[in-house]
Structure formats: C-alpha cells, structure tokens
Amino acid sequence: MQMQTEHAHEPPRGWMRWLLTTNHKEIGSLYLLFSLAMLFVGGIMALIIRAELFQPGLQLIQPEFFNQMTTMHGLIMVFGAVMPAFVGLANWMIPLQIGAPDMALPRLNNFSFWLLPIAFGLLLSTLWMEGGGPNFGWTFYAPLSTTYAPPSTSFFILSIHIAGISSILGAINIIATIFNMRTPGMRLMDMSLFVWTWLITAFLLVAVMPVLAGVVTMMLLDINFGTSFFNAAGGGDPVLFQHLFWFFGHPEVYIMILPAFGIVSLIVPTFARKRLFGYRSMVYATASIAILSFTVWAHHMFTVGLPLAAQLFFMYMTMLIAVPTGVKVFNWIATLFRGSISFEVPMLFALAFIVQFTIGGLSGVMLAIVPADYQYHDTYFVVAHFHYVLVPGALFAIIAGVYYWLPKWTGFYPSESLGKLHFWLSVIGVNLTFFPMHFSGLAGMPRRIPDYALQFADFNMVSSLGAFIFGLSQILLLIVIYRCVKGGKPAPAKPWEGAEGLEWTVPSPAPLHTFEQPPVFDPQRDSPSRA
Amino acid sequence: MRSVVGLLTIWLLWPLGVAAKEGEGVDYGSRWNMTTGVTELSREVHSLHMIIFAICVAIAVVVFGVMFWSLIRYRRSQNKKSAHFHESTAVEILWTAIPVVILVAMAVPATATLKKIYDASESEVDVLVTGYQWRWRYEYLNEGVSFFSNLSTPAEQIKNQQQKSDTYLLEVDEPLVVPVGTKVRFLLTSNDVIHSWWVPELAVKKDAVPGFINESWTRIEEPGTYRGQCAELCGRNHAFMPVEVKAVSQDEFQQFLAQKRAQAEAEKASESKQWSKDELMAKGEQVYATYCSACHQPQGQGLPPAFPALAGNANMIEASGLQGHIERVLYGKSGTAMPGFAETLSAADIAAVVTYERNAWGNDAGDVVQPETINTMLGGEK
Ligand code: HEM
Ligand SMILES: [Cu+2]
Ligand SMILES: [Cu+2]
C-alpha cells in the first residue's frame, strides 16, 4: 500500500528535490543539517574568542573584530543552531508521534526552512561589509546598535526579520499540526511530552517573535528615517529598548529549553525502563514556566535603575519560576528511582543534561537575588549561567535526541563506542570551559572584553583549553552521523526496548510516507497518562 | 563513575591551588569568589551571596545524591525489573512546597538589603559620573571640580611588548578621590552609549544611561585604592575604561579639591599666553595618546573605513585645511563615532592636539595653533 502512493507523484530529482520538498522528514533533515552547519560556524567563532582570551593582552585579533565575533557567535548559536535544531526534530518527530502523515501546512514548511539560509547568508555577509558586521552583542542594546552602529546594521535587521518570519511560520505550522492532525482517539493529555513542550514553545514563539520584529523595526527607523525611539537626544528612551528586547528575550530562553525538557522526558523513561513519573505535573509545570516567563524579563535589567517596587516584583517572580523548573528535575529523578537503568549514549547525554542544567538553574536562582546580582551582572558568572543551561543543557538534549532517533532516521544504530567517546570528551570539555567562568566572574571579570586584568589569567586559560577540547570533539559527532547514514548495525522498528510511542511502530528507517492511514491509538493502552 | 568523582574533586580543589598563588596582579578581593569589600553594604551583599550559594550547594548535593545513588543502585545489572509506580499527587505537592519555603527564606534578607541600597538620602558628597566612549568624567557637585579619568596602561603592555604591571588595565591617570567614613552619592549618566560603573569592593554597579540620571551610594570605611571596570559593552574600548577610586581622610580630600581648583586656574591662565611649537607638540602628543589614538591609531594610520587615517590626511598637510580640521575636532562628525571635543578638552589641549596632528607622522602643514585661536572660534566661551 505504501508503494502505491509513493508513486502517485514522482518527486523531482537531484537538488531540486531538496529545494521543492514538502515532506516533513526531508524538511526535518534539512533543518538539522542547517543547524549542524551553523553549530560549526558559531563554534569556530567561539574558538577565535577563546584563543584571544587564552592570555591577557591582545594577541590575535583587534577589539573591533572581537566584538563582531561575540555578537555573531551569540546570534548564530541562538537563532541558527539551537532553534533550527529543535524545529528539525519537531518536523521529523511530531507527525510520527501523533500519527499524522505530514505537517498540516507542507508548503509553508518548505518556505520557512528556505528563509533560514537566506537570513544567515545575509547575516554572515555583513562581516565583509564596510565597517564590519554587528559588534554590539547578541542583545544589541541601543544606542550602541543604532546611533553608534556600523553601516551594516540595516542588513542585520533584515536578517533578523527573515529568521523571525521563519520561526513564526514554523510555530504556526506546529500548532496547526498538533491541533488538527492527531490520530483519532489521541487527546491532548495522551500526547508525548516532546509534542506537549513543543506545542507550548510554539505559542511562546508566536507571542514574542513579533515583539522582536517590532524592536528591530524601531531600530531601523531610528537609523534610517530620523526617528528617536531609543535616542535620548531626540527625546527617546534607551531603556525602552531593553524592556522590549527582554520581553522577547526571556521567553526566548525558554523557547530554547522547553523542547529539550520534552526530549529528556522521553529518553529517561526509555532507558530506565519505567514510565515517566508525574506526566500530568510535567505538563502543568511546562505551562506554568511558559506563563511565568512573561513576567520576569526585567531580571536582565537590575542595574539599569528601575524603581525599588519593580526590582522586588521581578526578583520574586524570577525566584518563583525556579519552582516548576525544580519540579521537572524531581520528576526525572523519581523516574530513575527503582528503574532498571542502562547507559546507552542517548541516556548518557540525557543524564548529563539533568545534572548540568540543574547547575545552570541553581546559578539562575542566585542571579535572581537583586543585591547579589549587582555583583554578578555582566560578569562571567552570567556567562557561566547561561552557557550551562544552553550548551551542556539544551545542546546536550539535542544531541541526546539525535542519538535517540538516528536509528529511526537511518535504519542503523549509531556507533556505541564512538558515541561514548564523543560523550566523555564533550562532558569534560564543556565543564572545563564553563565551570571556571563562575570563578572568574565572581572574582570580577566583566563579560565581552577582549583583554583582562592579570588576576583572571588562570581561569581563562583553563576555559580556553576546555573550549578547544569541546569544540574539536564535536568532529566526532559529524563522524558518528556520517557513519550512521552510511551503515552500521541494522536497527529494528523499535531499536530501544524500553521505548514507547507511535514513532516506533513504523519501520526503521522510516519510509518517506508514513501513517497514510491513521494508526490505531487506544488511550487505555498507549497513552503516557494511562492509569 | 570513578571519573565523575575525580572530576568533581578537581573542580572543587583547583581554585584552592589558584588562590594560593595570590600576589601576581592586584589584590582585587578574592581570586575565585566574590569580594567581601570595604563597606557595610558590600559585606551584606557578600554574606547574602554566601548564604544563597550554600543553599544551592545543599540542594545540589541532595538532588545529585539521590540521582547518582539511583543510577548506581538501580542499574540494569542490579535491578532487572523496574517498579511500576508513576505518579503521586502528595509527592508533587511536597516538592513544590519545599522549594517555595526555601525561596521565601532567601527573599527576606535580599529584600532588606535591597531597601538599604535604595536609600541614597542624606549624602554628604555628591559626584556626577558621566560615561564617555571610553573614559569616565567625575564632577563634584557644588565644588566646582571636574575632570576626566582615562586608562593609563601603556599601549605597549596591551600589545605584549612590555611587561604588564600589577594594575594592568585597572589603572587610570586621575582616580576618583572620595573621603572615608562619608556617605558619597553617585549620580550616573552617559554622554553617548550605555556604560556601567562598577567597583566590586563597594558592591556598586549602576548603568550610566544617556538621558537618564541613576543614583547609587557608598560609605567607605578603609582608606585605600579600589578598582573596577565598565561592565556594559560600550564599543571598541569597552575593556579599556577602568574605574579607580581612592578613599582618603577628610583632610586629604579637602586638600585634593583645593589642588584641583588651583590646577584649573593655572590651566585657564595658560590659555592667554603664546605657546611655543615644542610645548604644543609635547602636550599634543599626550592628548593624542589619551583621546585620539584608540581609533585613529598611535601612528595616525587609522582603521579605515570606520576610523580614517590622519597621517597624510589632506586637511592636515595643507594650510587651507586648518579651519575644517579644528572644527572637526571641536564638533565631531555626526553619524560617525567621531565625538566633538569642545566640551571635553580645554582650549590648550585642542590647540596642542591640532598642532600635533598637523606636524607628526610626516604631516608637514607646519602651522601652529594657539589656544587663543580656539577660544576665539568658540566665541570666547572657554
Ligand atoms: C531556574 C531558572 C532560571 C533562572 C531563575 C534564571 C535567572 C536568570 C537571571 C536573573 C539572569 C540575568 C543575569 C544578569 O544578567 O545579571 C539570567 C540570564 C540569562 N539566562 Fe537565565 N535563568 C534560569 C534559567 C535559564 C534557562 C533555562 C535559560 C536558557 C535555556 C536561561 C538563559 C539565560 C540567558 C541566555 C541569560 C543571559 C542573557 C544575556 O545577558 O546575554 N536561563 N537568568
Ligand atoms: Cu531571563
Ligand atoms: Cu563599557
């Protein structure tokens, strides 16, 4: 039956096939490959930064190029690597997990992917423009990013717009798919946590990406059309920029972690051979995190001079958001408790995620304490915090997901021995890089500086060494993926014995078209919330 | 498993080794923890930090303890059959409530300290701190004293051509001087982009935002020199605009103010005399190094296109370019990074630096500009 429909419309061949594809699996692969490429582009920039910071003094690059590197590194990792990776996983796995034949809006899906290479091609091209690329940090505070910005800033704004449109369209597609395309009998409370976390993430995206679009448009007007939204000399307000940016920016950081929670919530039960503890409370915790994430943005602005009442409000709300975050961690650990646990590569990355994300969450709680944040803010302590949640956090979860689903995508198991080597080198490298940053930050090292005072030298040297270990060991990831596409130990439909979910009912590798007939779903038997 | 324990041990122990090596570099509080500082507030902030840190470590120990114990105790080879339980409302309520209690316990002292920090009333000395790309300006309100504070680390040290000093990147030509035992209020603003004025040992960090005036305060107990840096990315030389605060006795503070006033008088008087070319060149070289060379580079070669070259610049090798040259230095060029220096520098400084630029690095306009000329151009306002 599958064979018949596959021939109903012959796909174009060669590169046109990839340009025109509307198939969720192919688009998912495109997203993932794009994200992988951006991971290496942004990673090279990080290594340039760390090479300059290996010792005090200016050795390799000049401050203006250093500032372009920190800015581009942040923008590319956030918008080019982490977010597209999650969208790629969503494309591949959401239809498979809800028993849908494809995404609800396949052509839109194609369009939202192809916007990305355009956006990032444009963004990268600014590095070769007169005056250089963006150099004002990934948070691009005005007026450094308006009145004092290089001429290429208008192109930067355009690329943010394009990437933003791509995200919004992708999110709309995911919402439409989850609401309309679930197999008969599957209620919302029967969906996997990956689907749930993505549904909530998609709502966050739709809510905040337009705010980002608004704020960059105001910048565009200030730069090119003589308005003064953020220009104090013209009666504007530079602090308004920060309110708008962080109203987008804080939910954005949760956009980068909620799908990671989803992935880990699938992998941990699989390898503990035990059902996820507290499915419902996980869903409620995710939703509360999403709602609270709109009420904490000014914790990034504790030093800009807000009134006392505002400082207190944002401090309390930020502390509050740690509660549902903690609930998630406790539920994962309760899932492990009295399980029958094995340590395949996806599980190793997921367990490392739990530990390292928790470290980042705890430093987040410290940052919420306003008087202490006066000392932490804009130092390497903050850099340590957000890298802990994003690299050994979100990125590790993405890698865990890739190892977990590779057998489904390629039909072969990824190499267990190379995978373990990749895991251990990554864990050592990432912690060697980011843990010392807590110390250099507490000792007083400001972030975003190309040169530093002598008392910060030791920790910076360790961080730089760690960064090269971590960066280079990601070449192993490339090798593992390449070899897994080419061959290896053949994987059955359900390659992990403890796994649950509809994605494991289709063959490995998953054929181009799946679930053309909606699969049978019996909530009593198949739902993760069953009694 | 053993490697994990090993890693943890290394994490915990190596800062001790690093801390033991104190001595190189300036003592800037601790090498790997927040400084206790030298004010009542800084000590309070430090103890708040240590309390929340201890609580976080305790949480981590419990959570990771249970986690690693489960991983070991229930690994596959030890536990073939997993249990079946998968939810418990009571447990969920419990581990929602306990964190709330812990967080409230943290919030109470934090709120109290924050309230104190926000009370800047009844100050005895008021200093207006203005951020500039890339220097600080300090003005003692109602005292008639103001000056700029620039990085004094030589470029050779930054370029690794010279041994770096102990106060590398944390030293300025003119530190902010404040009296000890006195409530000093800082009013912060900026002339261009956002900067952030930070001295860890005072636990004061406040953004300097153009168009806004922020407030902060300190009362330093110990005489001494306390160093910090700009904390908010403010462009090319963000790493190179340190803060240096010198706390002295009341008497010394009054002497300092008197001496500053006398210095300003002398400066004013020198503007009406005729300067020799050598005098102008010598002063000009200094001014250039402090205010111009960051962008236009020490040899005037610039970094085109953002920062044009001055060596060989048409305006600076032809006599007819003089007027334009002076105006550019006085008023800057809008839409670019070039600021106007009419407000920042004295007439003598401007005359000297213009003369220098016209006669250095092979430029041979040959003309000499007197401070009087500058004052005339400014309509005698200086
Ligand atoms: C328990 C949860 C968390 C709390 C309480 C928390 C708290 C904070 C606070 C207060 C800051 C501002 C620090 C400062 O600039 O002085 C901050 C910065 C940041 N956090 Fe978190 N955080 C949490 C979790 C996360 C997560 C899950 C992510 C992302 C996956 C994240 C990403 C970031 C980023 C990117 C920044 C810095 C942005 C920048 O200034 O460049 N945080 N966090
Ligand atoms: Cu935030
Ligand atoms: Cu700065």
mmCIF file of N, CA and C in Angstrom, chain A residues 225-310:
data_model
loop_
_atom_site.group_PDB
_atom_site.id
_atom_site.type_symbol
_atom_site.label_atom_id
_atom_site.label_comp_id
_atom_site.label_asym_id
_atom_site.label_seq_id
_atom_site.Cartn_x
_atom_site.Cartn_y
_atom_site.Cartn_z
ATOM 1 N N PHE A 225 15.505 56.663 9.247
ATOM 2 C CA PHE A 225 14.412 57.600 8.978
ATOM 3 C C PHE A 225 14.269 58.685 10.039
ATOM 4 N N GLY A 226 15.317 58.869 10.824
ATOM 5 C CA GLY A 226 15.347 60.033 11.709
ATOM 6 C C GLY A 226 14.402 59.995 12.903
ATOM 7 N N THR A 227 13.828 58.836 13.223
ATOM 8 C CA THR A 227 13.019 58.777 14.447
ATOM 9 C C THR A 227 13.942 58.707 15.667
ATOM 10 N N SER A 228 13.372 58.816 16.836
ATOM 11 C CA SER A 228 14.183 58.802 18.067
ATOM 12 C C SER A 228 13.581 57.897 19.123
ATOM 13 N N PHE A 229 13.207 56.678 18.722
ATOM 14 C CA PHE A 229 12.648 55.780 19.735
ATOM 15 C C PHE A 229 13.646 55.565 20.875
ATOM 16 N N PHE A 230 14.906 55.349 20.495
ATOM 17 C CA PHE A 230 15.895 54.972 21.500
ATOM 18 C C PHE A 230 16.991 56.016 21.657
ATOM 19 N N ASN A 231 16.792 57.175 21.047
ATOM 20 C CA ASN A 231 17.830 58.194 21.057
ATOM 21 C C ASN A 231 17.461 59.283 22.051
ATOM 22 N N ALA A 232 18.193 59.328 23.179
ATOM 23 C CA ALA A 232 17.830 60.268 24.239
ATOM 24 C C ALA A 232 17.895 61.713 23.753
ATOM 25 N N ALA A 233 18.859 62.004 22.878
ATOM 26 C CA ALA A 233 18.991 63.388 22.410
ATOM 27 C C ALA A 233 17.734 63.839 21.677
ATOM 28 N N GLY A 234 16.984 62.914 21.095
ATOM 29 C CA GLY A 234 15.757 63.272 20.388
ATOM 30 C C GLY A 234 14.524 63.030 21.246
ATOM 31 N N GLY A 235 14.709 62.844 22.535
ATOM 32 C CA GLY A 235 13.574 62.605 23.420
ATOM 33 C C GLY A 235 13.215 61.133 23.553
ATOM 34 N N GLY A 236 14.042 60.245 23.016
ATOM 35 C CA GLY A 236 13.745 58.810 23.095
ATOM 36 C C GLY A 236 14.275 58.181 24.374
ATOM 37 N N ASP A 237 14.135 56.862 24.452
ATOM 38 C CA ASP A 237 14.388 56.183 25.724
ATOM 39 C C ASP A 237 15.198 54.901 25.492
ATOM 40 N N PRO A 238 16.483 54.910 25.788
ATOM 41 C CA PRO A 238 17.299 53.704 25.579
ATOM 42 C C PRO A 238 16.854 52.536 26.455
ATOM 43 N N VAL A 239 16.227 52.826 27.600
ATOM 44 C CA VAL A 239 15.805 51.730 28.481
ATOM 45 C C VAL A 239 14.594 51.012 27.888
ATOM 46 N N LEU A 240 13.764 51.761 27.138
ATOM 47 C CA LEU A 240 12.634 51.133 26.450
ATOM 48 C C LEU A 240 13.117 49.984 25.574
ATOM 49 N N PHE A 241 14.272 50.201 24.915
ATOM 50 C CA PHE A 241 14.807 49.131 24.079
ATOM 51 C C PHE A 241 14.955 47.857 24.889
ATOM 52 N N GLN A 242 15.537 48.000 26.083
ATOM 53 C CA GLN A 242 15.814 46.801 26.875
ATOM 54 C C GLN A 242 14.528 46.127 27.339
ATOM 55 N N HIS A 243 13.519 46.914 27.697
ATOM 56 C CA HIS A 243 12.236 46.308 28.082
ATOM 57 C C HIS A 243 11.676 45.495 26.924
ATOM 58 N N LEU A 244 11.696 46.094 25.727
ATOM 59 C CA LEU A 244 11.139 45.378 24.576
ATOM 60 C C LEU A 244 11.980 44.148 24.266
ATOM 61 N N PHE A 245 13.301 44.339 24.255
ATOM 62 C CA PHE A 245 14.156 43.213 23.893
ATOM 63 C C PHE A 245 13.952 42.043 24.851
ATOM 64 N N TRP A 246 13.940 42.326 26.158
ATOM 65 C CA TRP A 246 13.861 41.219 27.112
ATOM 66 C C TRP A 246 12.448 40.673 27.254
ATOM 67 N N PHE A 247 11.445 41.470 26.865
ATOM 68 C CA PHE A 247 10.108 40.884 26.831
ATOM 69 C C PHE A 247 10.061 39.773 25.790
ATOM 70 N N PHE A 248 10.836 39.959 24.726
ATOM 71 C CA PHE A 248 11.069 38.858 23.793
ATOM 72 C C PHE A 248 12.100 37.883 24.378
ATOM 73 N N GLY A 249 13.194 38.439 24.905
ATOM 74 C CA GLY A 249 14.392 37.650 25.202
ATOM 75 C C GLY A 249 14.205 36.624 26.285
ATOM 76 N N HIS A 250 13.463 36.967 27.347
ATOM 77 C CA HIS A 250 13.343 35.932 28.371
ATOM 78 C C HIS A 250 12.508 34.743 27.910
ATOM 79 N N PRO A 251 11.296 34.969 27.347
ATOM 80 C CA PRO A 251 10.599 33.799 26.789
ATOM 81 C C PRO A 251 11.467 33.051 25.767
ATOM 82 N N GLU A 252 12.281 33.791 25.033
ATOM 83 C CA GLU A 252 13.175 33.153 24.060
ATOM 84 C C GLU A 252 14.089 32.123 24.727
ATOM 85 N N VAL A 253 14.608 32.431 25.921
ATOM 86 C CA VAL A 253 15.488 31.439 26.536
ATOM 87 C C VAL A 253 14.690 30.181 26.895
ATOM 88 N N TYR A 254 13.408 30.340 27.203
ATOM 89 C CA TYR A 254 12.604 29.142 27.462
ATOM 90 C C TYR A 254 12.234 28.422 26.187
ATOM 91 N N ILE A 255 12.135 29.186 25.085
ATOM 92 C CA ILE A 255 11.933 28.544 23.784
ATOM 93 C C ILE A 255 13.085 27.582 23.520
ATOM 94 N N MET A 256 14.269 27.955 24.017
ATOM 95 C CA MET A 256 15.433 27.110 23.764
ATOM 96 C C MET A 256 15.576 25.983 24.771
ATOM 97 N N ILE A 257 14.692 25.903 25.769
ATOM 98 C CA ILE A 257 14.877 24.820 26.743
ATOM 99 C C ILE A 257 13.650 23.910 26.830
ATOM 100 N N LEU A 258 12.434 24.418 26.560
ATOM 101 C CA LEU A 258 11.257 23.557 26.742
ATOM 102 C C LEU A 258 11.309 22.308 25.870
ATOM 103 N N PRO A 259 11.624 22.430 24.551
ATOM 104 C CA PRO A 259 11.693 21.193 23.768
ATOM 105 C C PRO A 259 12.770 20.244 24.296
ATOM 106 N N ALA A 260 13.834 20.816 24.896
ATOM 107 C CA ALA A 260 14.869 19.958 25.493
ATOM 108 C C ALA A 260 14.273 19.157 26.643
ATOM 109 N N PHE A 261 13.438 19.815 27.455
ATOM 110 C CA PHE A 261 12.740 19.088 28.527
ATOM 111 C C PHE A 261 11.953 17.925 27.930
ATOM 112 N N GLY A 262 11.303 18.193 26.796
ATOM 113 C CA GLY A 262 10.500 17.159 26.148
ATOM 114 C C GLY A 262 11.350 15.963 25.757
ATOM 115 N N ILE A 263 12.482 16.224 25.132
ATOM 116 C CA ILE A 263 13.347 15.132 24.673
ATOM 117 C C ILE A 263 13.805 14.284 25.864
ATOM 118 N N VAL A 264 14.268 14.981 26.908
ATOM 119 C CA VAL A 264 14.785 14.250 28.070
ATOM 120 C C VAL A 264 13.668 13.441 28.738
ATOM 121 N N SER A 265 12.449 13.982 28.707
ATOM 122 C CA SER A 265 11.322 13.267 29.311
ATOM 123 C C SER A 265 10.951 12.009 28.540
ATOM 124 N N LEU A 266 11.439 11.867 27.308
ATOM 125 C CA LEU A 266 11.222 10.612 26.584
ATOM 126 C C LEU A 266 12.376 9.647 26.806
ATOM 127 N N ILE A 267 13.596 10.206 26.813
ATOM 128 C CA ILE A 267 14.772 9.324 26.854
ATOM 129 C C ILE A 267 14.934 8.676 28.236
ATOM 130 N N VAL A 268 14.717 9.473 29.288
ATOM 131 C CA VAL A 268 14.931 8.920 30.634
ATOM 132 C C VAL A 268 14.029 7.703 30.893
ATOM 133 N N PRO A 269 12.704 7.773 30.639
ATOM 134 C CA PRO A 269 11.879 6.578 30.853
ATOM 135 C C PRO A 269 12.314 5.395 29.989
ATOM 136 N N THR A 270 12.724 5.664 28.736
ATOM 137 C CA THR A 270 13.113 4.565 27.858
ATOM 138 C C THR A 270 14.226 3.742 28.476
ATOM 139 N N PHE A 271 15.290 4.418 28.962
ATOM 140 C CA PHE A 271 16.454 3.671 29.417
ATOM 141 C C PHE A 271 16.387 3.335 30.905
ATOM 142 N N ALA A 272 15.371 3.905 31.603
ATOM 143 C CA ALA A 272 15.123 3.445 32.970
ATOM 144 C C ALA A 272 14.094 2.320 32.938
ATOM 145 N N ARG A 273 13.554 2.057 31.756
ATOM 146 C CA ARG A 273 12.530 1.016 31.571
ATOM 147 C C ARG A 273 11.387 1.189 32.571
ATOM 148 N N LYS A 274 10.965 2.431 32.705
ATOM 149 C CA LYS A 274 9.942 2.742 33.704
ATOM 150 C C LYS A 274 9.204 3.972 33.181
ATOM 151 N N ARG A 275 7.873 4.010 33.405
ATOM 152 C CA ARG A 275 7.125 5.145 32.852
ATOM 153 C C ARG A 275 7.531 6.448 33.508
ATOM 154 N N LEU A 276 7.414 7.553 32.730
ATOM 155 C CA LEU A 276 7.754 8.868 33.261
ATOM 156 C C LEU A 276 6.939 9.134 34.516
ATOM 157 N N PHE A 277 7.614 9.577 35.568
ATOM 158 C CA PHE A 277 6.897 9.904 36.793
ATOM 159 C C PHE A 277 6.228 11.263 36.631
ATOM 160 N N GLY A 278 4.948 11.338 36.974
ATOM 161 C CA GLY A 278 4.253 12.627 37.023
ATOM 162 C C GLY A 278 4.042 13.273 35.667
ATOM 163 N N TYR A 279 3.523 12.498 34.696
ATOM 164 C CA TYR A 279 3.256 13.061 33.365
ATOM 165 C C TYR A 279 2.459 14.347 33.455
ATOM 166 N N ARG A 280 1.342 14.305 34.216
ATOM 167 C CA ARG A 280 0.493 15.486 34.294
ATOM 168 C C ARG A 280 1.241 16.661 34.904
ATOM 169 N N SER A 281 1.952 16.398 35.968
ATOM 170 C CA SER A 281 2.630 17.522 36.620
ATOM 171 C C SER A 281 3.712 18.091 35.697
ATOM 172 N N MET A 282 4.287 17.238 34.832
ATOM 173 C CA MET A 282 5.258 17.740 33.848
ATOM 174 C C MET A 282 4.580 18.704 32.887
ATOM 175 N N VAL A 283 3.381 18.348 32.425
ATOM 176 C CA VAL A 283 2.657 19.231 31.503
ATOM 177 C C VAL A 283 2.319 20.544 32.203
ATOM 178 N N TYR A 284 1.798 20.441 33.423
ATOM 179 C CA TYR A 284 1.429 21.669 34.137
ATOM 180 C C TYR A 284 2.666 22.523 34.417
ATOM 181 N N ALA A 285 3.770 21.870 34.780
ATOM 182 C CA ALA A 285 4.987 22.640 35.068
ATOM 183 C C ALA A 285 5.455 23.385 33.823
ATOM 184 N N THR A 286 5.394 22.705 32.668
ATOM 185 C CA THR A 286 5.814 23.366 31.432
ATOM 186 C C THR A 286 4.945 24.581 31.156
ATOM 187 N N ALA A 287 3.629 24.394 31.317
ATOM 188 C CA ALA A 287 2.730 25.510 31.054
ATOM 189 C C ALA A 287 2.978 26.651 32.037
ATOM 190 N N SER A 288 3.215 26.327 33.311
ATOM 191 C CA SER A 288 3.455 27.433 34.254
ATOM 192 C C SER A 288 4.752 28.152 33.947
ATOM 193 N N ILE A 289 5.776 27.395 33.537
ATOM 194 C CA ILE A 289 7.032 28.059 33.173
ATOM 195 C C ILE A 289 6.763 29.031 32.038
ATOM 196 N N ALA A 290 5.983 28.583 31.050
ATOM 197 C CA ALA A 290 5.727 29.437 29.889
ATOM 198 C C ALA A 290 4.992 30.701 30.298
ATOM 199 N N ILE A 291 3.997 30.565 31.146
ATOM 200 C CA ILE A 291 3.232 31.751 31.544
ATOM 201 C C ILE A 291 4.110 32.680 32.381
ATOM 202 N N LEU A 292 4.807 32.106 33.370
ATOM 203 C CA LEU A 292 5.666 32.945 34.209
ATOM 204 C C LEU A 292 6.760 33.629 33.399
ATOM 205 N N SER A 293 7.156 33.006 32.289
ATOM 206 C CA SER A 293 8.287 33.565 31.542
ATOM 207 C C SER A 293 7.963 34.943 30.960
ATOM 208 N N PHE A 294 6.688 35.316 30.956
ATOM 209 C CA PHE A 294 6.340 36.672 30.504
ATOM 210 C C PHE A 294 6.446 37.707 31.618
ATOM 211 N N THR A 295 6.742 37.256 32.827
ATOM 212 C CA THR A 295 6.677 38.192 33.957
ATOM 213 C C THR A 295 8.020 38.373 34.648
ATOM 214 N N VAL A 296 9.099 37.998 33.984
ATOM 215 C CA VAL A 296 10.393 38.065 34.671
ATOM 216 C C VAL A 296 11.446 38.850 33.887
ATOM 217 N N TRP A 297 11.032 39.482 32.761
ATOM 218 C CA TRP A 297 12.058 39.957 31.839
ATOM 219 C C TRP A 297 13.047 40.941 32.452
ATOM 220 N N ALA A 298 12.583 41.748 33.430
ATOM 221 C CA ALA A 298 13.490 42.792 33.922
ATOM 222 C C ALA A 298 14.596 42.247 34.818
ATOM 223 N N HIS A 299 14.644 40.899 35.044
ATOM 224 C CA HIS A 299 15.803 40.400 35.807
ATOM 225 C C HIS A 299 17.093 40.528 35.003
ATOM 226 N N HIS A 300 16.965 40.861 33.722
ATOM 227 C CA HIS A 300 18.165 41.161 32.932
ATOM 228 C C HIS A 300 18.553 42.629 33.065
ATOM 229 N N MET A 301 17.748 43.395 33.807
ATOM 230 C CA MET A 301 17.919 44.852 33.819
ATOM 231 C C MET A 301 18.018 45.390 35.236
ATOM 232 N N PHE A 302 18.506 44.560 36.157
ATOM 233 C CA PHE A 302 18.521 45.004 37.552
ATOM 234 C C PHE A 302 19.430 46.213 37.773
ATOM 235 N N THR A 303 20.380 46.469 36.891
ATOM 236 C CA THR A 303 21.270 47.618 37.116
ATOM 237 C C THR A 303 20.904 48.847 36.294
ATOM 238 N N VAL A 304 19.822 48.801 35.507
ATOM 239 C CA VAL A 304 19.535 49.990 34.687
ATOM 240 C C VAL A 304 18.853 51.093 35.477
ATOM 241 N N GLY A 305 18.469 50.831 36.720
ATOM 242 C CA GLY A 305 17.880 51.896 37.516
ATOM 243 C C GLY A 305 16.359 51.846 37.537
ATOM 244 N N LEU A 306 15.800 50.639 37.758
ATOM 245 C CA LEU A 306 14.350 50.522 37.908
ATOM 246 C C LEU A 306 13.967 50.921 39.329
ATOM 247 N N PRO A 307 12.706 51.324 39.538
ATOM 248 C CA PRO A 307 12.285 51.638 40.898
ATOM 249 C C PRO A 307 12.298 50.397 41.799
ATOM 250 N N LEU A 308 12.405 50.623 43.101
ATOM 251 C CA LEU A 308 12.514 49.531 44.069
ATOM 252 C C LEU A 308 11.380 48.519 43.919
ATOM 253 N N ALA A 309 10.140 49.017 43.762
ATOM 254 C CA ALA A 309 9.000 48.099 43.683
ATOM 255 C C ALA A 309 9.147 47.163 42.489
ATOM 256 N N ALA A 310 9.624 47.695 41.373
ATOM 257 C CA ALA A 310 9.797 46.860 40.178
ATOM 258 C C ALA A 310 10.896 45.825 40.423
#
